Amino acid sequence: MLRVARKDILADGVVRLRLERPAGGRLPDWAPGAHIDVVLPASEGEALVRHYSLCGDRWDPDAYEIAVLREPSSRGGSRFIHDHLKVGDSLKVGTPRNNFGLWSATRYQFIAGGIGITPIMTMIAAAEKLEIDWHLLYGGRSRESMAFLDELSRYGDRVTICPQDELGLLNLDFLQEPVAGGKVYCCGPEPLLDAVAAATTNWPDSAVRFERFVPAVQPQPVRSEPFTVELAQSRTCITVGNEETVLEALSAAGVSVLSSCNEGVCGTCEVSVLGGVPDHRDSLLNDAERAKGDRMFVCVSRSVTARIVLDL
């Protein structure tokens, strides 16, 4: 459990939380792009697990900082944080995990939309320490809704601010030509991610990284019949039906796998694949990572083959 040590308004509809151990002390280390799971009460009384990108100083050992957008369609999580959570309250928080790690590059192009600026802030700090060239293109509905503008102002022309009500949608034409050794990191709403993906078709697949808030639209499963999951450690076999996920089938059989989002965006339920071919239905792996077939996220992914062997 961590205590809310500070709660600040960053922008219209955005608050920042500083979370510390109640008795003080060092928290587990993390790297740029990492997120934490936060357990929140829902309006119906059931717990919600939400993951939020860390946006504070990664060299501060005593606290985690997250920024939370008030979501109009919230199922209770962001509404609770904005309206009810107070300084001094406690939250159950998971250990940092990272599916959006900052890879080595000669130059970074960061692109953020709205609250998608949160993981990018930590990447900018890392690029600065490493003295690697970078640029940020940051869009939002309006200046009032865009967090961290004061902090970003010190970087001068390395940051381009584009409020939609002043300048319209982001111009991504500059992405048509790949940068040798460069990488693109993008976080924001789905239309922005789609636009960046379309603009970077000439870039190597591994050079463009996305962090999603919601799962990408997936095609129909490759396999329309039930399949068998073999658990390598116990040699148990479990049948997964057409209307259930691997995670649900495992749970029904008494096999516990840690999970969070149940949408294939957080990476909590990653399991190693030892045999068979996974039908990847997550929003995390790129094409090269999918082609390896050595892991899957059991909350959404299924099997191409009649049998798949998991390291469980």
Tab-separated table of C-alpha atoms in Angstrom:
chain	number	residue	atom	x	y	z
A	1	MET	CA	0.000	0.000	0.000
A	2	LEU	CA	1.190	3.489	-0.847
A	3	ARG	CA	0.023	6.787	0.583
A	4	VAL	CA	-1.054	9.788	-1.477
A	5	ALA	CA	1.575	12.348	-0.429
A	6	ARG	CA	0.486	15.041	-2.878
A	7	LYS	CA	-2.331	15.704	-5.339
A	8	ASP	CA	-1.887	18.548	-7.841
A	9	ILE	CA	-3.920	19.890	-10.744
A	10	LEU	CA	-1.712	19.764	-13.842
A	11	ALA	CA	-4.218	20.885	-16.460
A	12	ASP	CA	-7.939	21.005	-17.137
A	13	GLY	CA	-9.118	17.496	-16.224
A	14	VAL	CA	-5.665	16.189	-15.251
A	15	VAL	CA	-4.335	15.586	-11.728
A	16	ARG	CA	-0.919	14.347	-10.627
A	17	LEU	CA	-0.477	12.019	-7.651
A	18	ARG	CA	2.723	11.497	-5.681
A	19	LEU	CA	2.658	8.088	-3.983
A	20	GLU	CA	4.981	7.117	-1.126
A	21	ARG	CA	5.321	4.336	1.423
A	22	PRO	CA	3.415	5.271	4.605
A	23	ALA	CA	6.564	4.865	6.707
A	24	GLY	CA	8.885	6.145	4.004
A	25	GLY	CA	11.562	4.110	2.274
A	26	ARG	CA	12.792	3.094	-1.153
A	27	LEU	CA	10.408	1.857	-3.831
A	28	PRO	CA	11.317	-0.645	-6.602
A	29	ASP	CA	13.292	0.935	-9.432
A	30	TRP	CA	11.763	1.590	-12.838
A	31	ALA	CA	12.782	2.782	-16.297
A	32	PRO	CA	11.259	5.288	-18.768
A	33	GLY	CA	7.990	4.025	-20.233
A	34	ALA	CA	7.045	1.960	-17.176
A	35	HIS	CA	3.586	1.863	-15.651
A	36	ILE	CA	2.055	0.708	-12.380
A	37	ASP	CA	-1.245	-0.999	-11.642
A	38	VAL	CA	-3.443	0.869	-9.179
A	39	VAL	CA	-6.385	-0.805	-7.438
A	40	LEU	CA	-9.374	1.540	-7.143
A	41	PRO	CA	-12.907	1.113	-5.798
A	42	ALA	CA	-15.668	1.293	-8.416
A	43	SER	CA	-18.994	2.984	-7.857
A	44	GLU	CA	-20.651	-0.453	-7.492
A	45	GLY	CA	-18.188	-1.379	-4.751
A	46	GLU	CA	-16.053	-3.779	-6.814
A	47	ALA	CA	-12.350	-3.104	-7.159
A	48	LEU	CA	-11.002	-1.779	-10.467
A	49	VAL	CA	-7.411	-2.233	-11.598
A	50	ARG	CA	-6.092	0.566	-13.785
A	51	HIS	CA	-2.573	1.075	-15.092
A	52	TYR	CA	-0.965	4.498	-15.235
A	53	SER	CA	2.362	5.516	-16.742
A	54	LEU	CA	4.975	6.792	-14.318
A	55	CYS	CA	5.825	10.413	-15.072
A	56	GLY	CA	8.048	11.532	-12.213
A	57	ASP	CA	11.785	11.451	-11.624
A	58	ARG	CA	12.997	7.870	-12.037
A	59	TRP	CA	15.985	8.698	-9.815
A	60	ASP	CA	13.703	9.627	-6.908
A	61	PRO	CA	13.729	6.369	-4.882
A	62	ASP	CA	11.004	7.395	-2.456
A	63	ALA	CA	7.971	8.049	-4.656
A	64	TYR	CA	6.029	7.212	-7.792
A	65	GLU	CA	4.194	9.937	-9.698
A	66	ILE	CA	1.293	9.401	-12.085
A	67	ALA	CA	-0.994	11.784	-13.977
A	68	VAL	CA	-4.653	10.851	-14.371
A	69	LEU	CA	-7.115	12.233	-16.918
A	70	ARG	CA	-10.756	12.509	-15.948
A	71	GLU	CA	-12.462	10.222	-18.455
A	72	PRO	CA	-16.034	11.184	-19.375
A	73	SER	CA	-16.864	7.494	-19.911
A	74	SER	CA	-15.063	6.378	-16.759
A	75	ARG	CA	-16.293	3.173	-15.109
A	76	GLY	CA	-15.362	4.739	-11.785
A	77	GLY	CA	-11.561	4.773	-11.710
A	78	SER	CA	-10.613	8.247	-12.864
A	79	ARG	CA	-13.757	9.703	-11.336
A	80	PHE	CA	-12.792	8.300	-7.945
A	81	ILE	CA	-9.254	9.716	-8.213
A	82	HIS	CA	-10.469	13.164	-9.218
A	83	ASP	CA	-13.470	13.488	-6.916
A	84	HIS	CA	-12.768	11.381	-3.841
A	85	LEU	CA	-9.098	10.511	-3.404
A	86	LYS	CA	-7.395	12.766	-0.854
A	87	VAL	CA	-3.878	13.388	0.395
A	88	GLY	CA	-3.218	10.830	3.115
A	89	ASP	CA	-5.388	8.115	1.542
A	90	SER	CA	-3.848	4.738	0.750
A	91	LEU	CA	-3.848	2.825	-2.528
A	92	LYS	CA	-2.791	-0.688	-3.410
A	93	VAL	CA	-0.131	-0.360	-6.118
A	94	GLY	CA	1.697	-3.003	-8.151
A	95	THR	CA	5.383	-3.230	-9.034
A	96	PRO	CA	6.371	-1.207	-12.137
A	97	ARG	CA	6.269	-3.043	-15.469
A	98	ASN	CA	7.441	-1.832	-18.849
A	99	ASN	CA	6.102	-2.673	-22.309
A	100	PHE	CA	7.177	0.684	-23.760
A	101	GLY	CA	10.877	0.694	-22.989
A	102	LEU	CA	13.210	3.295	-24.452
A	103	TRP	CA	15.537	1.535	-26.897
A	104	SER	CA	18.889	2.841	-28.053
A	105	ALA	CA	18.721	5.311	-30.965
A	106	THR	CA	20.650	8.077	-32.691
A	107	ARG	CA	17.608	10.359	-32.452
A	108	TYR	CA	14.198	10.161	-30.840
A	109	GLN	CA	10.997	11.562	-32.271
A	110	PHE	CA	8.415	11.680	-29.514
A	111	ILE	CA	4.753	12.191	-30.384
A	112	ALA	CA	2.148	12.638	-27.656
A	113	GLY	CA	-1.562	13.285	-27.677
A	114	GLY	CA	-3.299	14.483	-24.533
A	115	ILE	CA	-2.535	12.370	-21.468
A	116	GLY	CA	-0.168	10.346	-23.673
A	117	ILE	CA	2.493	12.850	-22.638
A	118	THR	CA	2.972	11.021	-19.306
A	119	PRO	CA	5.406	8.250	-20.379
A	120	ILE	CA	7.068	10.604	-22.867
A	121	MET	CA	8.142	12.965	-20.062
A	122	THR	CA	10.370	10.261	-18.562
A	123	MET	CA	11.820	9.452	-21.984
A	124	ILE	CA	12.736	13.081	-22.588
A	125	ALA	CA	14.560	13.155	-19.248
A	126	ALA	CA	16.480	10.012	-20.224
A	127	ALA	CA	17.385	11.371	-23.672
A	128	GLU	CA	18.686	14.527	-22.013
A	129	LYS	CA	20.899	12.559	-19.624
A	130	LEU	CA	22.215	10.451	-22.494
A	131	GLU	CA	22.732	13.567	-24.650
A	132	ILE	CA	20.800	12.017	-27.542
A	133	ASP	CA	19.041	14.334	-29.983
A	134	TRP	CA	15.261	14.386	-29.667
A	135	HIS	CA	12.143	16.311	-30.612
A	136	LEU	CA	8.626	16.258	-29.181
A	137	LEU	CA	5.415	16.904	-31.122
A	138	TYR	CA	2.649	17.339	-28.550
A	139	GLY	CA	-1.021	17.798	-29.387
A	140	GLY	CA	-4.126	18.287	-27.286
A	141	ARG	CA	-7.617	19.721	-27.383
A	142	SER	CA	-6.447	23.082	-26.025
A	143	ARG	CA	-3.511	24.523	-24.093
A	144	GLU	CA	-5.607	24.426	-20.931
A	145	SER	CA	-6.018	20.646	-21.264
A	146	MET	CA	-2.345	19.896	-21.933
A	147	ALA	CA	-0.265	18.814	-18.927
A	148	PHE	CA	3.419	19.634	-18.306
A	149	LEU	CA	3.571	22.699	-20.564
A	150	ASP	CA	5.553	24.650	-17.974
A	151	GLU	CA	8.120	21.853	-17.596
A	152	LEU	CA	8.443	21.488	-21.361
A	153	SER	CA	8.945	25.197	-22.002
A	154	ARG	CA	12.592	25.007	-20.936
A	155	TYR	CA	13.443	22.816	-23.933
A	156	GLY	CA	12.763	25.561	-26.475
A	157	ASP	CA	12.345	24.557	-30.113
A	158	ARG	CA	12.891	20.874	-29.369
A	159	VAL	CA	9.223	20.886	-28.332
A	160	THR	CA	6.389	21.719	-30.737
A	161	ILE	CA	3.059	22.391	-29.021
A	162	CYS	CA	-0.035	22.004	-31.229
A	163	PRO	CA	-3.366	22.682	-29.491
A	164	GLN	CA	-6.100	21.460	-31.814
A	165	ASP	CA	-8.349	24.479	-31.217
A	166	GLU	CA	-5.543	26.749	-32.467
A	167	LEU	CA	-3.672	24.705	-35.090
A	168	GLY	CA	-5.859	21.746	-35.997
A	169	LEU	CA	-4.649	18.155	-36.190
A	170	LEU	CA	-0.951	17.277	-35.999
A	171	ASN	CA	0.944	17.484	-39.280
A	172	LEU	CA	2.832	14.186	-39.622
A	173	ASP	CA	4.240	14.642	-43.119
A	174	PHE	CA	7.776	14.896	-41.722
A	175	LEU	CA	7.594	11.211	-40.768
A	176	GLN	CA	7.509	10.003	-44.369
A	177	GLU	CA	11.312	9.877	-44.543
A	178	PRO	CA	12.949	7.526	-41.992
A	179	VAL	CA	15.877	8.751	-39.903
A	180	ALA	CA	18.867	6.408	-39.924
A	181	GLY	CA	19.144	4.918	-36.440
A	182	GLY	CA	16.182	6.975	-35.267
A	183	LYS	CA	13.129	5.809	-33.372
A	184	VAL	CA	9.572	7.109	-33.053
A	185	TYR	CA	7.722	6.826	-29.748
A	186	CYS	CA	4.017	7.652	-29.754
A	187	CYS	CA	1.396	7.600	-27.005
A	188	GLY	CA	-2.099	9.007	-27.223
A	189	PRO	CA	-5.641	8.320	-28.437
A	190	GLU	CA	-6.312	5.724	-31.113
A	191	PRO	CA	-6.793	8.154	-34.048
A	192	LEU	CA	-3.330	9.595	-33.389
A	193	LEU	CA	-1.738	6.157	-33.223
A	194	ASP	CA	-3.424	5.179	-36.486
A	195	ALA	CA	-2.215	8.377	-38.158
A	196	VAL	CA	1.373	7.856	-36.976
A	197	ALA	CA	1.295	4.210	-38.094
A	198	ALA	CA	0.122	5.304	-41.543
A	199	ALA	CA	2.806	8.007	-41.739
A	200	THR	CA	5.675	5.673	-40.759
A	201	THR	CA	5.154	2.813	-43.206
A	202	ASN	CA	8.640	3.501	-44.609
A	203	TRP	CA	10.262	3.041	-41.203
A	204	PRO	CA	11.528	-0.333	-39.934
A	205	ASP	CA	8.888	-2.028	-37.797
A	206	SER	CA	11.166	-2.035	-34.747
A	207	ALA	CA	11.797	1.720	-35.047
A	208	VAL	CA	8.218	2.774	-34.266
A	209	ARG	CA	6.796	2.085	-30.802
A	210	PHE	CA	3.270	2.719	-29.527
A	211	GLU	CA	1.684	2.834	-26.084
A	212	ARG	CA	-2.093	2.356	-26.215
A	213	PHE	CA	-4.839	3.377	-23.803
A	214	VAL	CA	-7.361	0.974	-25.342
A	215	PRO	CA	-6.908	-2.239	-27.342
A	216	ALA	CA	-6.488	-2.059	-31.107
A	217	VAL	CA	-9.291	-3.516	-33.227
A	218	GLN	CA	-8.463	-7.166	-33.922
A	219	PRO	CA	-9.625	-9.458	-36.753
A	220	GLN	CA	-11.607	-12.604	-36.033
A	221	PRO	CA	-9.601	-15.380	-34.311
A	222	VAL	CA	-7.639	-17.577	-36.704
A	223	ARG	CA	-9.043	-20.744	-35.150
A	224	SER	CA	-12.802	-21.184	-34.861
A	225	GLU	CA	-12.687	-24.446	-32.885
A	226	PRO	CA	-11.776	-25.097	-29.235
A	227	PHE	CA	-8.107	-25.830	-28.553
A	228	THR	CA	-6.016	-27.442	-25.829
A	229	VAL	CA	-3.622	-25.636	-23.523
A	230	GLU	CA	-0.931	-27.889	-22.097
A	231	LEU	CA	0.762	-26.693	-18.909
A	232	ALA	CA	4.375	-27.803	-19.192
A	233	GLN	CA	5.186	-27.712	-15.492
A	234	SER	CA	2.298	-29.947	-14.408
A	235	ARG	CA	1.521	-31.693	-17.734
A	236	THR	CA	-2.100	-30.694	-17.232
A	237	CYS	CA	-4.259	-30.180	-20.316
A	238	ILE	CA	-7.105	-27.656	-20.377
A	239	THR	CA	-9.636	-27.123	-23.147
A	240	VAL	CA	-10.372	-23.534	-24.140
A	241	GLY	CA	-13.809	-23.050	-25.637
A	242	ASN	CA	-14.830	-20.627	-28.366
A	243	GLU	CA	-16.562	-18.295	-25.929
A	244	GLU	CA	-13.874	-18.087	-23.250
A	245	THR	CA	-10.363	-16.702	-23.031
A	246	VAL	CA	-7.285	-18.717	-22.121
A	247	LEU	CA	-7.152	-16.740	-18.877
A	248	GLU	CA	-10.749	-17.697	-18.039
A	249	ALA	CA	-10.098	-21.368	-18.811
A	250	LEU	CA	-6.969	-21.370	-16.665
A	251	SER	CA	-8.811	-19.686	-13.795
A	252	ALA	CA	-11.690	-22.175	-13.995
A	253	ALA	CA	-9.136	-24.975	-13.710
A	254	GLY	CA	-7.625	-23.404	-10.604
A	255	VAL	CA	-4.498	-22.068	-12.339
A	256	SER	CA	-3.683	-18.553	-11.156
A	257	VAL	CA	-2.174	-16.076	-13.618
A	258	LEU	CA	-1.730	-12.465	-12.599
A	259	SER	CA	-3.832	-10.176	-14.800
A	260	SER	CA	-4.970	-6.570	-14.858
A	261	CYS	CA	-6.541	-4.917	-17.898
A	262	ASN	CA	-7.990	-8.078	-19.535
A	263	GLU	CA	-7.734	-6.205	-22.841
A	264	GLY	CA	-4.198	-7.009	-23.994
A	265	VAL	CA	-2.744	-3.567	-23.338
A	266	CYS	CA	-0.939	-3.775	-19.982
A	267	GLY	CA	1.193	-6.918	-20.310
A	268	THR	CA	0.465	-8.293	-16.840
A	269	CYS	CA	-0.653	-11.743	-18.009
A	270	GLU	CA	2.340	-12.520	-20.248
A	271	VAL	CA	3.162	-16.237	-20.387
A	272	SER	CA	6.009	-18.004	-22.225
A	273	VAL	CA	4.996	-20.289	-25.099
A	274	LEU	CA	6.985	-23.548	-25.378
A	275	GLY	CA	5.062	-25.192	-28.209
A	276	GLY	CA	2.332	-24.485	-30.722
A	277	VAL	CA	1.561	-21.225	-32.496
A	278	PRO	CA	-0.148	-18.376	-30.641
A	279	ASP	CA	-2.835	-16.242	-32.282
A	280	HIS	CA	-1.672	-12.863	-31.002
A	281	ARG	CA	-4.592	-10.571	-30.229
A	282	ASP	CA	-2.835	-8.098	-27.956
A	283	SER	CA	-1.944	-4.452	-28.598
A	284	LEU	CA	1.631	-4.737	-27.312
A	285	LEU	CA	3.833	-6.853	-29.565
A	286	ASN	CA	5.178	-5.665	-32.903
A	287	ASP	CA	5.316	-7.898	-35.992
A	288	ALA	CA	8.835	-9.164	-35.277
A	289	GLU	CA	7.947	-10.025	-31.675
A	290	ARG	CA	4.789	-11.826	-32.804
A	291	ALA	CA	6.719	-13.830	-35.377
A	292	LYS	CA	8.921	-15.313	-32.637
A	293	GLY	CA	5.875	-16.996	-31.098
A	294	ASP	CA	7.622	-17.393	-27.744
A	295	ARG	CA	5.113	-15.536	-25.559
A	296	MET	CA	1.464	-14.537	-25.429
A	297	PHE	CA	-0.934	-12.524	-23.319
A	298	VAL	CA	-3.542	-14.989	-22.145
A	299	CYS	CA	-6.276	-12.455	-21.424
A	300	VAL	CA	-6.897	-12.016	-25.167
A	301	SER	CA	-4.584	-14.156	-27.326
A	302	ARG	CA	-5.574	-17.611	-28.492
A	303	SER	CA	-4.010	-20.466	-30.474
A	304	VAL	CA	-3.608	-21.118	-34.171
A	305	THR	CA	-2.767	-24.762	-33.527
A	306	ALA	CA	-4.988	-27.394	-31.894
A	307	ARG	CA	-2.557	-27.510	-28.950
A	308	ILE	CA	-0.388	-24.841	-27.384
A	309	VAL	CA	2.115	-25.459	-24.598
A	310	LEU	CA	2.589	-22.795	-21.930
A	311	ASP	CA	5.318	-22.485	-19.298
A	312	LEU	CA	2.915	-22.880	-16.399
